[in-house]
DNA sequence: ATGACTTTATATTAAAGA
């Protein structure tokens, strides 16, 4: 089975590219982030015509996560228990955001995740990001506690570069989000809860990234960040036979600023 | 070994992205 994750940066703008790649890449399950649309706007039919079921959650033009699967799509859950909400203005009650979607695909519990950006270290969004990650860790630890043999994949755009090797220039990002110690600790806490980065062993650095800013010729200059991850529970990690970051998909006309990341799983 | 930001919406600027 081939499982992939991709921040598509608008599914409506990227539909042709995403569908073309799905058809070519033999992907069984694709988790998408930043679909940037409401549920009613999601283009389900092209996926259906290729043999994929789709689950999506999107409330407006921001965020939005989806899972497309041709090997079953069961027990769809919008958001994880304890997922914090966001108040756009001080004093407003926090509202849920479309940043997490779970579904079971051929026995694998897949979570499509779009971790909050954080904006700047001084922004309330940064505290929201850390809270969100802590709540995700707690929820995921609970799933494994309930069933240590569970096959769980936490996949998506984590908006964190776990080490200095995961950014093209640590100096450039000094004082910015994505590289701060609290963010890195929050990511490590998920890893410590037994969710392993199963892509890195197959895509060693340095200079290996999943995201390149649209500005400043970052992609041709190979100046990127590694912020998209597939983390696997022990039972799932044992099935991984290969992994790729599909850099080709960042090339050409109207690409997303992220590349797809995928793993191949042995029968289990 | 690639291409000089991109997306969305109460739109002609603002907000968000990272």
PDB file of C-alpha atoms in Angstrom, chain A:
ATOM      1  CA  UNK A   1       0.000   0.000   0.000  1.00  0.00           C
ATOM      2  CA  UNK A   2       1.225   3.485  -0.861  1.00  0.00           C
ATOM      3  CA  UNK A   3       0.323   6.312   1.558  1.00  0.00           C
ATOM      4  CA  UNK A   4       1.045   9.950   0.711  1.00  0.00           C
ATOM      5  CA  UNK A   5       0.586  13.399   2.189  1.00  0.00           C
ATOM      6  CA  UNK A   6       0.583  16.705   0.329  1.00  0.00           C
ATOM      7  CA  UNK A   7      -0.113  20.308   1.274  1.00  0.00           C
ATOM      8  CA  UNK A   8      -1.810  21.232  -2.003  1.00  0.00           C
ATOM      9  CA  UNK A   9      -2.334  24.973  -1.277  1.00  0.00           C
ATOM     10  CA  UNK A  10      -5.891  25.114  -2.688  1.00  0.00           C
ATOM     11  CA  UNK A  11      -7.435  21.947  -4.123  1.00  0.00           C
ATOM     12  CA  UNK A  12      -9.478  23.939  -6.632  1.00  0.00           C
ATOM     13  CA  UNK A  13      -6.404  25.631  -8.096  1.00  0.00           C
ATOM     14  CA  UNK A  14      -4.337  22.425  -7.903  1.00  0.00           C
ATOM     15  CA  UNK A  15      -6.987  19.901  -8.973  1.00  0.00           C
ATOM     16  CA  UNK A  16      -5.450  18.942 -12.314  1.00  0.00           C
ATOM     17  CA  UNK A  17      -1.973  18.551 -10.846  1.00  0.00           C
ATOM     18  CA  UNK A  18      -3.205  16.487  -7.901  1.00  0.00           C
ATOM     19  CA  UNK A  19      -5.386  14.203  -9.992  1.00  0.00           C
ATOM     20  CA  UNK A  20      -2.675  13.768 -12.635  1.00  0.00           C
ATOM     21  CA  UNK A  21      -0.174  12.782  -9.968  1.00  0.00           C
ATOM     22  CA  UNK A  22      -2.598  10.387  -8.267  1.00  0.00           C
ATOM     23  CA  UNK A  23      -3.168   8.606 -11.539  1.00  0.00           C
ATOM     24  CA  UNK A  24       0.564   8.356 -12.270  1.00  0.00           C
ATOM     25  CA  UNK A  25       1.989   7.635  -8.821  1.00  0.00           C
ATOM     26  CA  UNK A  26      -0.097   4.590  -7.860  1.00  0.00           C
ATOM     27  CA  UNK A  27      -1.107   6.202  -4.557  1.00  0.00           C
ATOM     28  CA  UNK A  28      -3.688   4.307  -2.493  1.00  0.00           C
ATOM     29  CA  UNK A  29      -4.282   6.909   0.202  1.00  0.00           C
ATOM     30  CA  UNK A  30      -3.594  10.632  -0.121  1.00  0.00           C
ATOM     31  CA  UNK A  31      -3.918  13.005   2.822  1.00  0.00           C
ATOM     32  CA  UNK A  32      -4.224  16.621   1.718  1.00  0.00           C
ATOM     33  CA  UNK A  33      -3.795  19.873   3.624  1.00  0.00           C
ATOM     34  CA  UNK A  34      -4.701  23.476   2.882  1.00  0.00           C
ATOM     35  CA  UNK A  35      -7.537  22.606   0.551  1.00  0.00           C
ATOM     36  CA  UNK A  36      -8.709  26.192   1.124  1.00  0.00           C
ATOM     37  CA  UNK A  37     -12.389  25.527   0.536  1.00  0.00           C
ATOM     38  CA  UNK A  38     -15.640  24.674   2.254  1.00  0.00           C
ATOM     39  CA  UNK A  39     -16.955  21.107   2.042  1.00  0.00           C
ATOM     40  CA  UNK A  40     -19.509  22.120  -0.590  1.00  0.00           C
ATOM     41  CA  UNK A  41     -16.717  23.460  -2.833  1.00  0.00           C
ATOM     42  CA  UNK A  42     -14.486  20.379  -2.728  1.00  0.00           C
ATOM     43  CA  UNK A  43     -14.197  18.737  -6.183  1.00  0.00           C
ATOM     44  CA  UNK A  44     -15.076  15.177  -5.183  1.00  0.00           C
ATOM     45  CA  UNK A  45     -16.070  13.879  -8.618  1.00  0.00           C
ATOM     46  CA  UNK A  46     -12.612  13.756 -10.285  1.00  0.00           C
ATOM     47  CA  UNK A  47     -11.368  11.641  -7.368  1.00  0.00           C
ATOM     48  CA  UNK A  48     -14.405   9.392  -7.549  1.00  0.00           C
ATOM     49  CA  UNK A  49     -13.861   8.852 -11.264  1.00  0.00           C
ATOM     50  CA  UNK A  50     -10.350   7.587 -10.477  1.00  0.00           C
ATOM     51  CA  UNK A  51     -11.716   5.167  -7.892  1.00  0.00           C
ATOM     52  CA  UNK A  52     -11.115   7.195  -4.736  1.00  0.00           C
ATOM     53  CA  UNK A  53     -13.502   7.976  -1.924  1.00  0.00           C
ATOM     54  CA  UNK A  54     -12.896  11.362  -0.304  1.00  0.00           C
ATOM     55  CA  UNK A  55     -13.513  12.773   3.152  1.00  0.00           C
ATOM     56  CA  UNK A  56     -12.977  16.497   3.650  1.00  0.00           C
ATOM     57  CA  UNK A  57     -13.452  19.127   6.291  1.00  0.00           C
ATOM     58  CA  UNK A  58     -13.327  22.806   5.410  1.00  0.00           C
ATOM     59  CA  UNK A  59     -15.301  25.671   6.880  1.00  0.00           C
ATOM     60  CA  UNK A  60     -14.130  28.567   4.681  1.00  0.00           C
ATOM     61  CA  UNK A  61     -11.158  29.654   2.562  1.00  0.00           C
ATOM     62  CA  UNK A  62      -8.640  28.887   5.302  1.00  0.00           C
ATOM     63  CA  UNK A  63      -7.076  25.551   6.233  1.00  0.00           C
ATOM     64  CA  UNK A  64      -9.085  22.503   5.119  1.00  0.00           C
ATOM     65  CA  UNK A  65      -7.880  18.877   5.251  1.00  0.00           C
ATOM     66  CA  UNK A  66      -8.927  15.801   3.292  1.00  0.00           C
ATOM     67  CA  UNK A  67      -8.229  12.113   2.794  1.00  0.00           C
ATOM     68  CA  UNK A  68      -8.707  10.335  -0.543  1.00  0.00           C
ATOM     69  CA  UNK A  69      -8.564   6.540  -0.503  1.00  0.00           C
ATOM     70  CA  UNK A  70      -9.098   3.685  -2.956  1.00  0.00           C
ATOM     71  CA  UNK A  71      -8.681   1.034  -0.221  1.00  0.00           C
ATOM     72  CA  UNK A  72     -11.572   2.012   2.030  1.00  0.00           C
ATOM     73  CA  UNK A  73     -12.401   5.080   4.097  1.00  0.00           C
ATOM     74  CA  UNK A  74     -14.078   4.206   7.389  1.00  0.00           C
ATOM     75  CA  UNK A  75     -14.803   5.816  10.748  1.00  0.00           C
ATOM     76  CA  UNK A  76     -14.195   9.348   9.515  1.00  0.00           C
ATOM     77  CA  UNK A  77     -13.614  11.760  12.397  1.00  0.00           C
ATOM     78  CA  UNK A  78     -13.452  15.547  12.114  1.00  0.00           C
ATOM     79  CA  UNK A  79     -10.872  16.810  14.574  1.00  0.00           C
ATOM     80  CA  UNK A  80      -9.276  14.902  17.457  1.00  0.00           C
ATOM     81  CA  UNK A  81     -10.598  14.889  21.017  1.00  0.00           C
ATOM     82  CA  UNK A  82      -9.269  17.938  22.829  1.00  0.00           C
ATOM     83  CA  UNK A  83      -8.249  19.799  19.658  1.00  0.00           C
ATOM     84  CA  UNK A  84      -8.026  23.493  20.587  1.00  0.00           C
ATOM     85  CA  UNK A  85      -9.931  26.134  18.669  1.00  0.00           C
ATOM     86  CA  UNK A  86      -8.782  29.584  17.593  1.00  0.00           C
ATOM     87  CA  UNK A  87     -10.234  32.988  18.421  1.00  0.00           C
ATOM     88  CA  UNK A  88      -9.612  35.385  15.582  1.00  0.00           C
ATOM     89  CA  UNK A  89     -10.159  38.339  17.911  1.00  0.00           C
ATOM     90  CA  UNK A  90      -9.455  38.700  21.634  1.00  0.00           C
ATOM     91  CA  UNK A  91     -12.570  38.059  23.669  1.00  0.00           C
ATOM     92  CA  UNK A  92     -14.186  35.916  21.009  1.00  0.00           C
ATOM     93  CA  UNK A  93     -14.878  32.301  21.916  1.00  0.00           C
ATOM     94  CA  UNK A  94     -12.393  29.913  20.281  1.00  0.00           C
ATOM     95  CA  UNK A  95     -13.884  28.254  17.195  1.00  0.00           C
ATOM     96  CA  UNK A  96     -12.867  24.868  15.761  1.00  0.00           C
ATOM     97  CA  UNK A  97     -10.629  24.989  12.685  1.00  0.00           C
ATOM     98  CA  UNK A  98     -10.411  22.477   9.834  1.00  0.00           C
ATOM     99  CA  UNK A  99      -6.954  21.165  10.652  1.00  0.00           C
ATOM    100  CA  UNK A 100      -7.390  17.464  11.499  1.00  0.00           C
ATOM    101  CA  UNK A 101      -9.277  14.619   9.855  1.00  0.00           C
ATOM    102  CA  UNK A 102      -9.030  10.940  10.732  1.00  0.00           C
ATOM    103  CA  UNK A 103     -10.125   7.883   8.755  1.00  0.00           C
ATOM    104  CA  UNK A 104      -9.319   4.184   8.687  1.00  0.00           C
ATOM    105  CA  UNK A 105      -7.983   2.959   5.327  1.00  0.00           C
ATOM    106  CA  UNK A 106      -7.241  -0.768   4.966  1.00  0.00           C
ATOM    107  CA  UNK A 107      -6.566  -1.082   8.681  1.00  0.00           C
ATOM    108  CA  UNK A 108      -4.402   2.036   8.963  1.00  0.00           C
ATOM    109  CA  UNK A 109      -5.717   4.911  11.031  1.00  0.00           C
ATOM    110  CA  UNK A 110      -4.703   7.952   8.955  1.00  0.00           C
ATOM    111  CA  UNK A 111      -4.744  11.488  10.366  1.00  0.00           C
ATOM    112  CA  UNK A 112      -4.410  14.351   7.892  1.00  0.00           C
ATOM    113  CA  UNK A 113      -2.970  17.225   9.927  1.00  0.00           C
ATOM    114  CA  UNK A 114      -2.380  20.899   9.250  1.00  0.00           C
ATOM    115  CA  UNK A 115      -0.561  22.283  12.287  1.00  0.00           C
ATOM    116  CA  UNK A 116      -1.111  26.022  12.919  1.00  0.00           C
ATOM    117  CA  UNK A 117       1.593  28.250  11.462  1.00  0.00           C
ATOM    118  CA  UNK A 118       2.393  30.310  14.548  1.00  0.00           C
ATOM    119  CA  UNK A 119       3.058  33.484  12.520  1.00  0.00           C
ATOM    120  CA  UNK A 120       5.605  35.082  14.882  1.00  0.00           C
ATOM    121  CA  UNK A 121       6.979  34.162  18.287  1.00  0.00           C
ATOM    122  CA  UNK A 122       5.075  37.077  19.849  1.00  0.00           C
ATOM    123  CA  UNK A 123       1.728  36.327  18.149  1.00  0.00           C
ATOM    124  CA  UNK A 124      -1.133  34.606  20.031  1.00  0.00           C
ATOM    125  CA  UNK A 125      -1.142  32.157  17.106  1.00  0.00           C
ATOM    126  CA  UNK A 126       2.210  30.851  18.356  1.00  0.00           C
ATOM    127  CA  UNK A 127       0.692  29.860  21.710  1.00  0.00           C
ATOM    128  CA  UNK A 128      -2.191  28.278  19.823  1.00  0.00           C
ATOM    129  CA  UNK A 129       0.295  26.248  17.779  1.00  0.00           C
ATOM    130  CA  UNK A 130       2.026  24.924  20.911  1.00  0.00           C
ATOM    131  CA  UNK A 131      -1.305  24.140  22.608  1.00  0.00           C
ATOM    132  CA  UNK A 132      -2.521  22.392  19.460  1.00  0.00           C
ATOM    133  CA  UNK A 133       0.593  20.211  19.288  1.00  0.00           C
ATOM    134  CA  UNK A 134       0.384  19.328  22.986  1.00  0.00           C
ATOM    135  CA  UNK A 135      -3.252  18.309  22.577  1.00  0.00           C
ATOM    136  CA  UNK A 136      -2.363  16.217  19.521  1.00  0.00           C
ATOM    137  CA  UNK A 137       0.382  14.464  21.471  1.00  0.00           C
ATOM    138  CA  UNK A 138      -2.030  13.683  24.299  1.00  0.00           C
ATOM    139  CA  UNK A 139      -4.696  12.362  21.937  1.00  0.00           C
ATOM    140  CA  UNK A 140      -2.224  10.239  19.960  1.00  0.00           C
ATOM    141  CA  UNK A 141      -0.616   8.851  23.117  1.00  0.00           C
ATOM    142  CA  UNK A 142      -4.095   7.883  24.240  1.00  0.00           C
ATOM    143  CA  UNK A 143      -4.799   5.977  21.018  1.00  0.00           C
ATOM    144  CA  UNK A 144      -1.629   3.930  21.461  1.00  0.00           C
ATOM    145  CA  UNK A 145      -2.344   3.397  25.148  1.00  0.00           C
ATOM    146  CA  UNK A 146      -5.744   1.964  24.250  1.00  0.00           C
ATOM    147  CA  UNK A 147      -4.227  -0.285  21.560  1.00  0.00           C
ATOM    148  CA  UNK A 148      -0.428  -0.614  21.472  1.00  0.00           C
ATOM    149  CA  UNK A 149      -0.697  -2.618  18.242  1.00  0.00           C
ATOM    150  CA  UNK A 150      -2.656   0.096  16.425  1.00  0.00           C
ATOM    151  CA  UNK A 151      -1.391   1.134  12.993  1.00  0.00           C
ATOM    152  CA  UNK A 152      -1.577   4.919  13.135  1.00  0.00           C
ATOM    153  CA  UNK A 153      -0.157   7.431  10.664  1.00  0.00           C
ATOM    154  CA  UNK A 154       0.123  11.087  11.702  1.00  0.00           C
ATOM    155  CA  UNK A 155       0.752  12.809   8.397  1.00  0.00           C
ATOM    156  CA  UNK A 156       0.736  16.311   7.046  1.00  0.00           C
ATOM    157  CA  UNK A 157       2.174  19.796   7.300  1.00  0.00           C
ATOM    158  CA  UNK A 158       3.651  20.122  10.785  1.00  0.00           C
ATOM    159  CA  UNK A 159       5.020  23.631  10.230  1.00  0.00           C
ATOM    160  CA  UNK A 160       8.124  22.688  12.223  1.00  0.00           C
ATOM    161  CA  UNK A 161      11.687  22.057  11.085  1.00  0.00           C
ATOM    162  CA  UNK A 162      12.862  19.635  13.797  1.00  0.00           C
ATOM    163  CA  UNK A 163      16.597  20.321  13.393  1.00  0.00           C
ATOM    164  CA  UNK A 164      18.841  22.999  11.885  1.00  0.00           C
ATOM    165  CA  UNK A 165      19.581  20.577   9.058  1.00  0.00           C
ATOM    166  CA  UNK A 166      15.930  20.875   8.048  1.00  0.00           C
ATOM    167  CA  UNK A 167      16.215  24.503   6.906  1.00  0.00           C
ATOM    168  CA  UNK A 168      18.412  25.906   4.167  1.00  0.00           C
ATOM    169  CA  UNK A 169      19.861  28.537   6.490  1.00  0.00           C
ATOM    170  CA  UNK A 170      19.534  28.475  10.285  1.00  0.00           C
ATOM    171  CA  UNK A 171      20.761  32.068  10.281  1.00  0.00           C
ATOM    172  CA  UNK A 172      17.946  33.149   7.976  1.00  0.00           C
ATOM    173  CA  UNK A 173      15.335  31.646  10.317  1.00  0.00           C
ATOM    174  CA  UNK A 174      16.873  32.896  13.572  1.00  0.00           C
ATOM    175  CA  UNK A 175      14.085  34.333  15.728  1.00  0.00           C
ATOM    176  CA  UNK A 176      11.360  32.981  13.453  1.00  0.00           C
ATOM    177  CA  UNK A 177       8.741  30.338  14.013  1.00  0.00           C
ATOM    178  CA  UNK A 178       9.165  26.740  12.789  1.00  0.00           C
ATOM    179  CA  UNK A 179      12.644  26.441  14.322  1.00  0.00           C
ATOM    180  CA  UNK A 180      12.140  27.622  17.922  1.00  0.00           C
ATOM    181  CA  UNK A 181      12.992  25.288  20.768  1.00  0.00           C
ATOM    182  CA  UNK A 182       9.413  25.113  22.132  1.00  0.00           C
ATOM    183  CA  UNK A 183       8.149  24.044  18.704  1.00  0.00           C
ATOM    184  CA  UNK A 184      10.913  21.490  18.364  1.00  0.00           C
ATOM    185  CA  UNK A 185      10.156  20.137  21.839  1.00  0.00           C
ATOM    186  CA  UNK A 186       6.456  19.890  20.955  1.00  0.00           C
ATOM    187  CA  UNK A 187       7.324  17.892  17.830  1.00  0.00           C
ATOM    188  CA  UNK A 188       9.745  15.696  19.766  1.00  0.00           C
ATOM    189  CA  UNK A 189       7.021  15.003  22.335  1.00  0.00           C
ATOM    190  CA  UNK A 190       4.963  13.356  19.588  1.00  0.00           C
ATOM    191  CA  UNK A 191       8.005  11.343  18.513  1.00  0.00           C
ATOM    192  CA  UNK A 192       8.593  10.368  22.140  1.00  0.00           C
ATOM    193  CA  UNK A 193       5.004   9.093  22.247  1.00  0.00           C
ATOM    194  CA  UNK A 194       6.290   6.443  19.789  1.00  0.00           C
ATOM    195  CA  UNK A 195       5.426   8.089  16.491  1.00  0.00           C
ATOM    196  CA  UNK A 196       8.491   7.756  14.283  1.00  0.00           C
ATOM    197  CA  UNK A 197       9.519   9.771  11.224  1.00  0.00           C
ATOM    198  CA  UNK A 198       9.539   6.880   8.773  1.00  0.00           C
ATOM    199  CA  UNK A 199      10.582   8.965   5.747  1.00  0.00           C
ATOM    200  CA  UNK A 200      13.926  10.305   6.939  1.00  0.00           C
ATOM    201  CA  UNK A 201      15.806   6.963   6.819  1.00  0.00           C
ATOM    202  CA  UNK A 202      15.020   6.813   3.101  1.00  0.00           C
ATOM    203  CA  UNK A 203      15.658  10.514   2.392  1.00  0.00           C
ATOM    204  CA  UNK A 204      18.766  11.489   4.351  1.00  0.00           C
ATOM    205  CA  UNK A 205      19.976  15.088   4.408  1.00  0.00           C
ATOM    206  CA  UNK A 206      21.403  17.571   4.374  1.00  0.00           C
ATOM    207  CA  UNK A 207      19.601  19.727   1.840  1.00  0.00           C
ATOM    208  CA  UNK A 208      16.464  17.553   1.695  1.00  0.00           C
ATOM    209  CA  UNK A 209      13.262  19.566   1.980  1.00  0.00           C
ATOM    210  CA  UNK A 210       9.502  19.335   1.441  1.00  0.00           C
ATOM    211  CA  UNK A 211       8.666  23.047   1.126  1.00  0.00           C
ATOM    212  CA  UNK A 212      10.167  25.929  -0.832  1.00  0.00           C
ATOM    213  CA  UNK A 213       8.873  29.511  -0.624  1.00  0.00           C
ATOM    214  CA  UNK A 214       7.426  30.848  -3.869  1.00  0.00           C
ATOM    215  CA  UNK A 215       9.624  33.962  -3.589  1.00  0.00           C
ATOM    216  CA  UNK A 216      13.330  34.554  -4.232  1.00  0.00           C
ATOM    217  CA  UNK A 217      13.912  31.532  -6.493  1.00  0.00           C
ATOM    218  CA  UNK A 218      13.948  29.372  -3.382  1.00  0.00           C
ATOM    219  CA  UNK A 219      13.184  26.155  -5.265  1.00  0.00           C
ATOM    220  CA  UNK A 220      15.813  26.293  -8.022  1.00  0.00           C
ATOM    221  CA  UNK A 221      18.304  27.492  -5.429  1.00  0.00           C
ATOM    222  CA  UNK A 222      17.352  24.480  -3.294  1.00  0.00           C
ATOM    223  CA  UNK A 223      16.581  26.747  -0.348  1.00  0.00           C
ATOM    224  CA  UNK A 224      13.751  24.950   1.423  1.00  0.00           C
ATOM    225  CA  UNK A 225      12.469  23.529   4.679  1.00  0.00           C
ATOM    226  CA  UNK A 226      11.577  19.994   5.775  1.00  0.00           C
ATOM    227  CA  UNK A 227       8.243  20.497   7.521  1.00  0.00           C
ATOM    228  CA  UNK A 228       5.961  17.771   6.089  1.00  0.00           C
ATOM    229  CA  UNK A 229       6.165  14.445   7.862  1.00  0.00           C
ATOM    230  CA  UNK A 230       4.765  10.952   8.049  1.00  0.00           C
ATOM    231  CA  UNK A 231       4.983   9.738  11.647  1.00  0.00           C
ATOM    232  CA  UNK A 232       4.081   6.102  12.256  1.00  0.00           C
ATOM    233  CA  UNK A 233       3.143   4.074  15.330  1.00  0.00           C
ATOM    234  CA  UNK A 234       5.392   1.062  16.040  1.00  0.00           C
ATOM    235  CA  UNK A 235       3.124  -1.455  14.319  1.00  0.00           C
ATOM    236  CA  UNK A 236       2.906   0.703  11.210  1.00  0.00           C
ATOM    237  CA  UNK A 237       6.585   1.711  11.183  1.00  0.00           C
ATOM    238  CA  UNK A 238       7.460  -1.960  10.911  1.00  0.00           C
ATOM    239  CA  UNK A 239       5.653  -2.167   7.586  1.00  0.00           C
ATOM    240  CA  UNK A 240       7.485   0.672   5.840  1.00  0.00           C
ATOM    241  CA  UNK A 241       9.580  -0.594   2.933  1.00  0.00           C
ATOM    242  CA  UNK A 242      10.370   2.680   1.134  1.00  0.00           C
ATOM    243  CA  UNK A 243       9.728   6.419   1.210  1.00  0.00           C
ATOM    244  CA  UNK A 244      10.094   9.415  -1.096  1.00  0.00           C
ATOM    245  CA  UNK A 245       9.792  13.171  -1.203  1.00  0.00           C
ATOM    246  CA  UNK A 246       8.460  13.796  -4.706  1.00  0.00           C
ATOM    247  CA  UNK A 247      10.449  16.911  -5.576  1.00  0.00           C
ATOM    248  CA  UNK A 248       9.353  16.690  -9.226  1.00  0.00           C
ATOM    249  CA  UNK A 249       5.899  17.903  -8.205  1.00  0.00           C
ATOM    250  CA  UNK A 250       7.310  21.249  -7.053  1.00  0.00           C
ATOM    251  CA  UNK A 251       8.423  21.955 -10.645  1.00  0.00           C
ATOM    252  CA  UNK A 252       6.587  23.370 -13.619  1.00  0.00           C
ATOM    253  CA  UNK A 253       3.501  25.499 -13.999  1.00  0.00           C
ATOM    254  CA  UNK A 254       1.432  26.486 -10.971  1.00  0.00           C
ATOM    255  CA  UNK A 255       2.852  24.059  -8.403  1.00  0.00           C
ATOM    256  CA  UNK A 256       2.009  23.935  -4.721  1.00  0.00           C
ATOM    257  CA  UNK A 257       4.833  25.293  -2.576  1.00  0.00           C
ATOM    258  CA  UNK A 258       5.001  21.844  -0.928  1.00  0.00           C
ATOM    259  CA  UNK A 259       6.052  18.510  -2.453  1.00  0.00           C
ATOM    260  CA  UNK A 260       4.202  15.247  -1.791  1.00  0.00           C
ATOM    261  CA  UNK A 261       5.737  12.845   0.723  1.00  0.00           C
ATOM    262  CA  UNK A 262       4.959   9.128   0.537  1.00  0.00           C
ATOM    263  CA  UNK A 263       5.677   5.749   2.092  1.00  0.00           C
ATOM    264  CA  UNK A 264       5.271   2.219   0.779  1.00  0.00           C
ATOM    265  CA  UNK A 265       3.896  -0.349   3.245  1.00  0.00           C
ATOM    266  CA  UNK A 266       4.413  -4.094   3.143  1.00  0.00           C
ATOM    267  CA  UNK A 267       1.312  -6.227   3.455  1.00  0.00           C
ATOM    268  CA  UNK A 268       0.316  -6.452   7.073  1.00  0.00           C
TER     269      UNK A 268
END
